[in-house]
């Protein structure tokens, strides 16, 4: 029942959380969606609570206060940042998930969403149209934590009856918030640089093909999965999910068709090795079959939307600064 739903978003200030919060607030009544993060948001919000997801006591306190039905656990340390601090990555990504799953097992939450990632795959995984069930051999602490998390989700769902649902997102691209330290951050930064008329120094090789997805598709997939009938969900670890696949050079070319003097050069760093271990494309037929998943954005449509929205936001910012 939509009126009885009470949502907690954990890690709400991040790249995905910023957009998912707006979508859920549009769908439900404003008061039904409480946001939380380890840091306070830039804009004051009465429905925001500070929460470090490693602190189970504080999480319990919030559940007691608001009586949440659904929890979206987005808080995580991402792939590139994770390699700078592997221990923190393990603690945030794993302790956080365990805290939420345990409270769901105790019956204090009805439904959990927790995102996994294409980072669960590794060098020995088939690279083209990577299947739902295949070799998972992650090389980063982020990928290792996501793979362990997937197995925990399947365990809590199948053995303990917890309604936890998950998607293996590809690299996410959006204009509303900056990315938080992943290997596909280049795919957001490139559009910002294109509108600043400066050169973009890409940290991956020009021909590194990766699976990517525009944020409106990712947000819609998340909400559709959470709304699907439980009996339709045959995968309780995490669903493969695909938007489109392309390289930095493909994105640069599409931008240059719209902004001819945009320039890019390539200076691969440690993130290249991470990108090389990930798939080129993903087979998401199980998600399509089970709950009707269908992406709407390809590279061209995403680029048009990214550039027009970023331009609008930059003009608004300039107008505010001048007034
Ligand atoms: P992000 O880094 O932009 O945001 C993560 C948020 O978590 C931040 O606001 C951060 O302050 C918060 N956080 C960090 N430590 C915390 C803690 N201890 N307690 C509470 N909050 C804490 O990440 P994102 O891109 O929004 O990713 C959201 C989720 O989606 C993550 O689980 C990530 O692994 C997954 N994912 C993202 C991508 C992508 O391309 N962005 C791809 C695959 C999977």
Coordinates of C-alpha atoms and ligand atoms in Angstrom, one line a residue:
X1 CA 0.0 0.0 0.0
X2 CA 1.6 3.2 -1.2
X3 CA 0.2 5.4 1.7
X4 CA 1.8 3.1 4.3
X5 CA 5.2 3.1 2.7
X6 CA 7.9 4.9 4.7
X7 CA 11.3 5.1 3.1
X8 CA 14.8 5.6 4.4
X9 CA 17.5 6.4 1.9
X10 CA 21.0 5.8 3.3
X11 CA 23.9 7.6 1.4
X12 CA 21.3 10.0 0.0
X13 CA 23.7 12.9 -0.8
X14 CA 25.7 10.9 -3.4
X15 CA 25.4 10.7 -7.2
X16 CA 22.6 8.2 -7.2
X17 CA 21.0 9.2 -3.9
X18 CA 20.4 12.8 -5.1
X19 CA 18.4 11.7 -8.1
X20 CA 16.6 8.7 -6.4
X21 CA 15.5 10.9 -3.6
X22 CA 13.7 13.3 -6.0
X23 CA 12.1 10.5 -7.9
X24 CA 10.8 8.9 -4.7
X25 CA 9.6 12.2 -3.3
X26 CA 7.7 12.7 -6.5
X27 CA 6.1 9.3 -6.3
X28 CA 5.3 9.3 -2.6
X29 CA 4.2 12.1 -0.3
X30 CA 7.2 14.3 0.7
X31 CA 7.0 13.2 4.3
X32 CA 7.2 9.5 3.4
X33 CA 10.8 9.8 2.3
X34 CA 13.6 10.4 4.9
X35 CA 17.1 11.0 3.7
X36 CA 20.3 10.2 5.5
X37 CA 24.0 10.4 5.0
X38 CA 27.3 10.5 7.0
X39 CA 27.6 14.2 6.0
X40 CA 24.8 16.9 6.1
X41 CA 23.5 18.0 2.8
X42 CA 24.4 21.4 1.3
X43 CA 20.7 22.5 1.5
X44 CA 19.0 22.2 4.9
X45 CA 16.2 19.6 4.9
X46 CA 13.8 18.9 7.7
X47 CA 13.6 15.3 6.7
X48 CA 17.3 14.6 6.8
X49 CA 19.0 12.6 9.5
X50 CA 22.7 12.1 10.0
X51 CA 23.7 8.4 10.0
X52 CA 26.9 6.5 9.7
X53 CA 25.7 3.2 8.4
X54 CA 28.4 1.4 10.5
X55 CA 26.5 2.5 13.6
X56 CA 23.7 -0.1 14.0
X57 CA 22.4 1.6 17.2
X58 CA 21.7 4.9 15.4
X59 CA 20.0 3.0 12.6
X60 CA 17.8 1.2 15.1
X61 CA 17.0 4.5 16.7
X62 CA 15.9 6.0 13.4
X63 CA 13.8 2.9 12.5
X64 CA 12.1 3.2 15.9
X65 CA 11.4 6.9 15.4
X66 CA 10.0 6.7 11.8
X67 CA 8.8 3.1 11.4
X68 CA 10.3 2.6 8.0
X69 CA 9.0 0.0 5.6
X70 CA 11.6 0.3 2.8
X71 CA 15.3 1.0 3.1
X72 CA 17.5 2.0 0.1
X73 CA 21.1 1.4 1.2
X74 CA 23.2 3.4 -1.2
X75 CA 26.1 4.3 1.1
X76 CA 29.3 2.9 -0.1
X77 CA 33.0 3.6 -0.9
X78 CA 33.3 3.2 -4.7
X79 CA 35.9 1.4 -6.8
X80 CA 38.7 4.0 -7.3
X81 CA 38.4 5.6 -3.9
X82 CA 38.2 2.1 -2.4
X83 CA 41.7 1.2 -3.6
X84 CA 43.1 4.2 -1.6
X85 CA 41.5 2.8 1.6
X86 CA 40.6 -0.9 1.3
X87 CA 39.8 -1.5 5.0
X88 CA 37.4 1.4 5.2
X89 CA 35.8 0.1 2.0
X90 CA 35.2 -3.3 3.5
X91 CA 33.8 -1.8 6.7
X92 CA 31.4 0.7 5.1
X93 CA 30.2 -1.7 2.3
X94 CA 29.9 -4.8 4.4
X95 CA 29.1 -3.7 8.0
X96 CA 26.5 -1.3 6.5
X97 CA 24.8 -4.1 4.6
X98 CA 24.9 -6.5 7.5
X99 CA 23.3 -3.9 9.8
X100 CA 20.4 -3.4 7.4
X101 CA 19.9 -7.1 6.7
X102 CA 19.9 -8.0 10.4
X103 CA 17.3 -5.4 11.2
X104 CA 15.2 -6.7 8.2
X105 CA 15.5 -10.2 9.5
X106 CA 14.3 -9.0 12.9
X107 CA 11.2 -7.8 11.1
X108 CA 12.0 -4.1 11.7
X109 CA 12.0 -3.3 7.9
X110 CA 9.9 -5.0 5.2
X111 CA 11.9 -4.4 2.0
X112 CA 15.5 -3.5 1.2
X113 CA 17.2 -2.2 -1.9
X114 CA 21.0 -2.6 -2.1
X115 CA 23.0 -1.9 -5.3
X116 CA 25.8 -4.2 -6.6
X117 CA 28.0 -3.3 -9.5
X118 CA 29.7 -4.6 -12.7
X119 CA 32.8 -4.5 -10.4
X120 CA 31.8 -8.0 -9.2
X121 CA 33.3 -9.2 -12.6
X122 CA 37.0 -9.6 -13.2
X123 CA 39.7 -10.5 -15.7
X124 CA 38.5 -14.1 -16.3
X125 CA 34.8 -13.1 -16.7
X126 CA 33.5 -13.3 -20.3
X127 CA 33.7 -9.7 -21.6
X128 CA 31.0 -9.6 -24.2
X129 CA 27.4 -9.8 -23.1
X130 CA 28.5 -11.0 -19.7
X131 CA 25.8 -13.5 -18.5
X132 CA 23.8 -13.3 -15.3
X133 CA 25.5 -16.4 -13.9
X134 CA 29.2 -16.5 -14.8
X135 CA 32.7 -16.2 -13.4
X136 CA 32.9 -13.4 -10.8
X137 CA 36.6 -12.7 -10.0
X138 CA 36.8 -9.1 -8.8
X139 CA 40.2 -7.5 -8.4
X140 CA 39.3 -4.4 -6.3
X141 CA 38.2 -4.3 -2.7
X142 CA 35.0 -2.6 -3.9
X143 CA 34.3 -5.5 -6.2
X144 CA 35.1 -8.0 -3.5
X145 CA 32.7 -6.3 -1.1
X146 CA 30.0 -6.2 -3.7
X147 CA 30.4 -9.9 -4.5
X148 CA 30.2 -10.8 -0.8
X149 CA 27.2 -8.5 -0.5
X150 CA 25.4 -10.3 -3.3
X151 CA 25.9 -13.6 -1.6
X152 CA 24.7 -12.1 1.7
X153 CA 21.5 -10.8 0.0
X154 CA 20.8 -14.2 -1.6
X155 CA 21.4 -15.9 1.8
X156 CA 19.1 -13.5 3.8
X157 CA 16.4 -13.8 1.1
X158 CA 16.5 -17.5 0.4
X159 CA 17.3 -18.8 4.0
X160 CA 15.9 -16.1 6.2
X161 CA 13.0 -14.8 4.2
X162 CA 14.2 -11.2 3.9
X163 CA 12.8 -9.2 0.9
X164 CA 16.1 -7.8 -0.4
X165 CA 16.4 -6.7 -4.0
X166 CA 19.5 -5.7 -6.0
X167 CA 20.8 -4.5 -9.3
X168 CA 24.4 -4.7 -10.7
X169 CA 24.5 -1.1 -12.0
X170 CA 26.9 -0.3 -14.8
X171 CA 28.7 3.1 -14.7
X172 CA 26.1 5.8 -14.0
X173 CA 26.0 9.1 -15.7
X174 CA 23.9 12.1 -14.5
X175 CA 24.0 15.9 -14.4
X176 CA 22.5 16.6 -11.0
X177 CA 25.4 15.4 -8.8
X178 CA 29.1 14.8 -9.3
X179 CA 30.3 11.2 -9.1
X180 CA 31.9 10.0 -5.9
X181 CA 35.2 8.2 -6.9
X182 CA 34.4 5.4 -9.3
X183 CA 36.2 4.2 -12.4
X184 CA 33.5 5.6 -14.8
X185 CA 33.6 9.1 -13.3
X186 CA 35.2 10.2 -16.7
X187 CA 31.8 9.8 -18.4
X188 CA 30.3 12.5 -16.2
X189 CA 33.4 14.8 -16.0
X190 CA 33.7 14.9 -19.8
X191 CA 30.3 16.7 -20.3
X192 CA 31.2 19.3 -17.6
X193 CA 34.5 20.0 -19.4
X194 CA 32.8 20.2 -22.8
X195 CA 30.7 23.1 -21.5
X196 CA 33.7 24.9 -19.9
X197 CA 35.4 25.0 -23.3
X198 CA 38.5 23.4 -21.9
X199 CA 40.4 20.3 -22.7
X200 CA 39.4 17.1 -20.9
X201 CA 42.3 14.9 -19.7
X202 CA 40.7 11.4 -19.7
X203 CA 42.1 9.0 -17.1
X204 CA 41.2 6.0 -19.3
X205 CA 42.5 4.9 -22.8
X206 CA 40.4 6.1 -25.7
X207 CA 39.3 2.6 -26.6
X208 CA 38.2 1.3 -23.2
X209 CA 34.7 0.1 -23.8
X210 CA 32.5 0.0 -20.7
X211 CA 28.8 -0.6 -19.9
X212 CA 27.2 2.7 -18.9
X213 CA 23.7 3.9 -18.1
X214 CA 22.0 7.3 -17.9
X215 CA 20.7 8.1 -14.4
X216 CA 16.9 8.4 -15.3
X217 CA 17.1 4.7 -16.5
X218 CA 19.0 3.7 -13.3
X219 CA 16.4 5.4 -11.1
X220 CA 13.5 3.9 -13.1
X221 CA 15.0 0.4 -12.9
X222 CA 15.4 0.7 -9.1
X223 CA 11.8 1.8 -8.5
X224 CA 10.5 -0.8 -11.0
X225 CA 12.4 -3.6 -9.2
X226 CA 11.2 -2.5 -5.8
X227 CA 7.6 -2.4 -7.1
X228 CA 7.7 -5.8 -8.8
X229 CA 5.7 -8.6 -7.3
X230 CA 8.0 -10.7 -5.1
X231 CA 7.2 -13.9 -7.0
X232 CA 8.6 -12.4 -10.2
X233 CA 12.0 -11.9 -8.7
X234 CA 14.0 -15.0 -9.5
X235 CA 17.4 -13.5 -8.8
X236 CA 18.0 -12.6 -5.1
X237 CA 21.8 -12.0 -5.4
X238 CA 21.7 -9.1 -7.9
X239 CA 20.3 -8.6 -11.5
X240 CA 22.6 -7.8 -14.4
X241 CA 21.4 -4.4 -15.8
X242 CA 22.4 -2.8 -19.1
X243 CA 22.0 0.6 -20.8
X244 CA 24.6 0.9 -23.6
X245 CA 28.3 0.4 -24.0
X246 CA 30.9 2.8 -25.4
X247 CA 34.4 4.1 -25.0
X248 CA 35.7 7.6 -24.0
X249 CA 36.4 8.3 -27.7
X250 CA 32.8 7.4 -28.6
X251 CA 31.5 9.9 -26.1
X252 CA 34.0 12.6 -27.2
X253 CA 32.9 12.1 -30.8
X254 CA 29.2 12.5 -29.9
X255 CA 30.1 15.7 -27.9
X256 CA 32.2 17.0 -30.8
X257 CA 29.2 16.6 -33.2
X258 CA 27.4 19.1 -30.9
X259 CA 30.4 21.2 -29.7
X260 CA 33.0 21.1 -32.5
X261 CA 35.9 22.7 -30.6
X262 CA 35.7 20.3 -27.7
X263 CA 39.2 18.7 -27.1
X264 CA 40.2 15.6 -25.2
X265 CA 43.5 13.8 -24.5
X266 CA 44.2 10.5 -22.8
X267 CA 46.4 10.0 -19.8
X268 CA 45.5 6.6 -18.3
X269 CA 46.2 6.2 -14.6
X270 CA 45.6 3.4 -12.0
X271 CA 41.9 3.3 -13.0
X272 CA 42.8 1.8 -16.4
X273 CA 43.6 -1.5 -14.8
X274 CA 40.3 -1.6 -13.0
X275 CA 38.4 -0.7 -16.3
X276 CA 40.4 -3.4 -18.1
X277 CA 39.1 -6.0 -15.6
X278 CA 35.4 -5.1 -16.2
X279 CA 33.0 -6.4 -19.0
X280 CA 32.5 -4.5 -22.3
X281 CA 28.8 -5.3 -22.4
X282 CA 26.2 -7.0 -20.1
X283 CA 23.4 -9.5 -20.8
X284 CA 20.4 -8.3 -18.8
X285 CA 17.8 -10.6 -20.4
X286 CA 16.9 -12.1 -16.9
X287 CA 15.8 -8.6 -15.7
X288 CA 13.9 -8.1 -18.9
X289 CA 12.1 -11.4 -18.6
X290 CA 11.4 -11.3 -14.8
X291 CA 10.1 -7.8 -14.3
X292 CA 10.0 -6.2 -17.7
X293 CA 13.2 -4.0 -17.6
X294 CA 13.8 -1.9 -20.8
X295 CA 16.4 0.9 -21.0
X296 CA 15.3 4.1 -22.8
X297 CA 18.5 6.1 -23.3
X298 CA 21.4 5.4 -25.8
X299 CA 24.6 7.5 -26.1
X300 CA 23.0 10.0 -28.4
X301 CA 19.8 10.6 -26.4
X302 CA 21.8 10.8 -23.2
X303 CA 24.3 13.3 -24.6
X304 CA 21.5 15.6 -25.8
X305 CA 19.9 15.5 -22.4
X306 CA 23.1 15.9 -20.4
X307 CA 24.4 18.8 -22.4
X308 CA 21.1 20.7 -22.4
X309 CA 20.5 20.3 -18.7
X310 CA 24.1 21.1 -17.7
X311 CA 23.9 24.2 -19.9
X312 CA 20.7 25.3 -18.2
X313 CA 22.2 24.8 -14.8
X314 CA 25.4 26.7 -15.6
X315 CA 23.3 29.6 -17.0
X316 CA 21.2 29.6 -13.8
X317 CA 24.4 29.6 -11.7
X318 CA 25.8 32.6 -13.7
X319 CA 22.6 34.5 -13.3
X320 CA 22.6 34.0 -9.5
X321 CA 26.2 35.1 -9.3
X322 CA 25.6 38.3 -11.3
X323 CA 22.5 39.3 -9.3
Ligands
LIG1 P1 28.6 8.2 -4.1 O1 30.0 8.0 -3.7 O2 28.2 9.4 -5.0 O3 27.6 8.4 -2.8 C1 27.7 7.5 -1.7 C2 27.2 8.3 -0.5 O4 27.4 7.5 0.7 C3 27.9 9.6 -0.2 O5 27.0 10.7 -0.1 C4 28.7 9.4 1.1 O6 28.7 10.6 1.9 C5 27.8 8.3 1.7 N1 28.5 7.6 2.7 C6 29.8 7.2 2.7 N2 30.2 6.5 3.8 C7 29.0 6.5 4.6 C8 28.8 5.9 5.8 N3 29.7 5.3 6.6 N4 27.5 6.1 6.3 C9 26.5 6.7 5.6 N5 26.8 7.3 4.4 C10 28.0 7.2 3.9 O7 28.0 6.9 -4.7 P2 26.8 6.7 -5.8 O8 27.5 6.8 -7.1 O9 25.7 7.5 -5.4 O10 26.6 5.1 -5.5 C11 25.4 4.7 -4.8 C12 25.4 3.1 -4.8 O11 25.4 2.7 -6.1 C13 26.7 2.5 -4.2 O12 26.4 1.4 -3.4 C14 27.5 2.2 -5.4 O13 28.4 1.1 -5.1 C15 26.5 1.8 -6.4 N6 26.9 1.9 -7.7 C16 27.2 3.1 -8.3 C17 27.7 3.2 -9.6 C18 28.0 4.5 -10.2 O14 28.5 4.6 -11.4 N7 27.8 5.7 -9.5 C19 27.9 2.0 -10.3 C20 27.6 0.8 -9.7 C21 27.1 0.7 -8.5

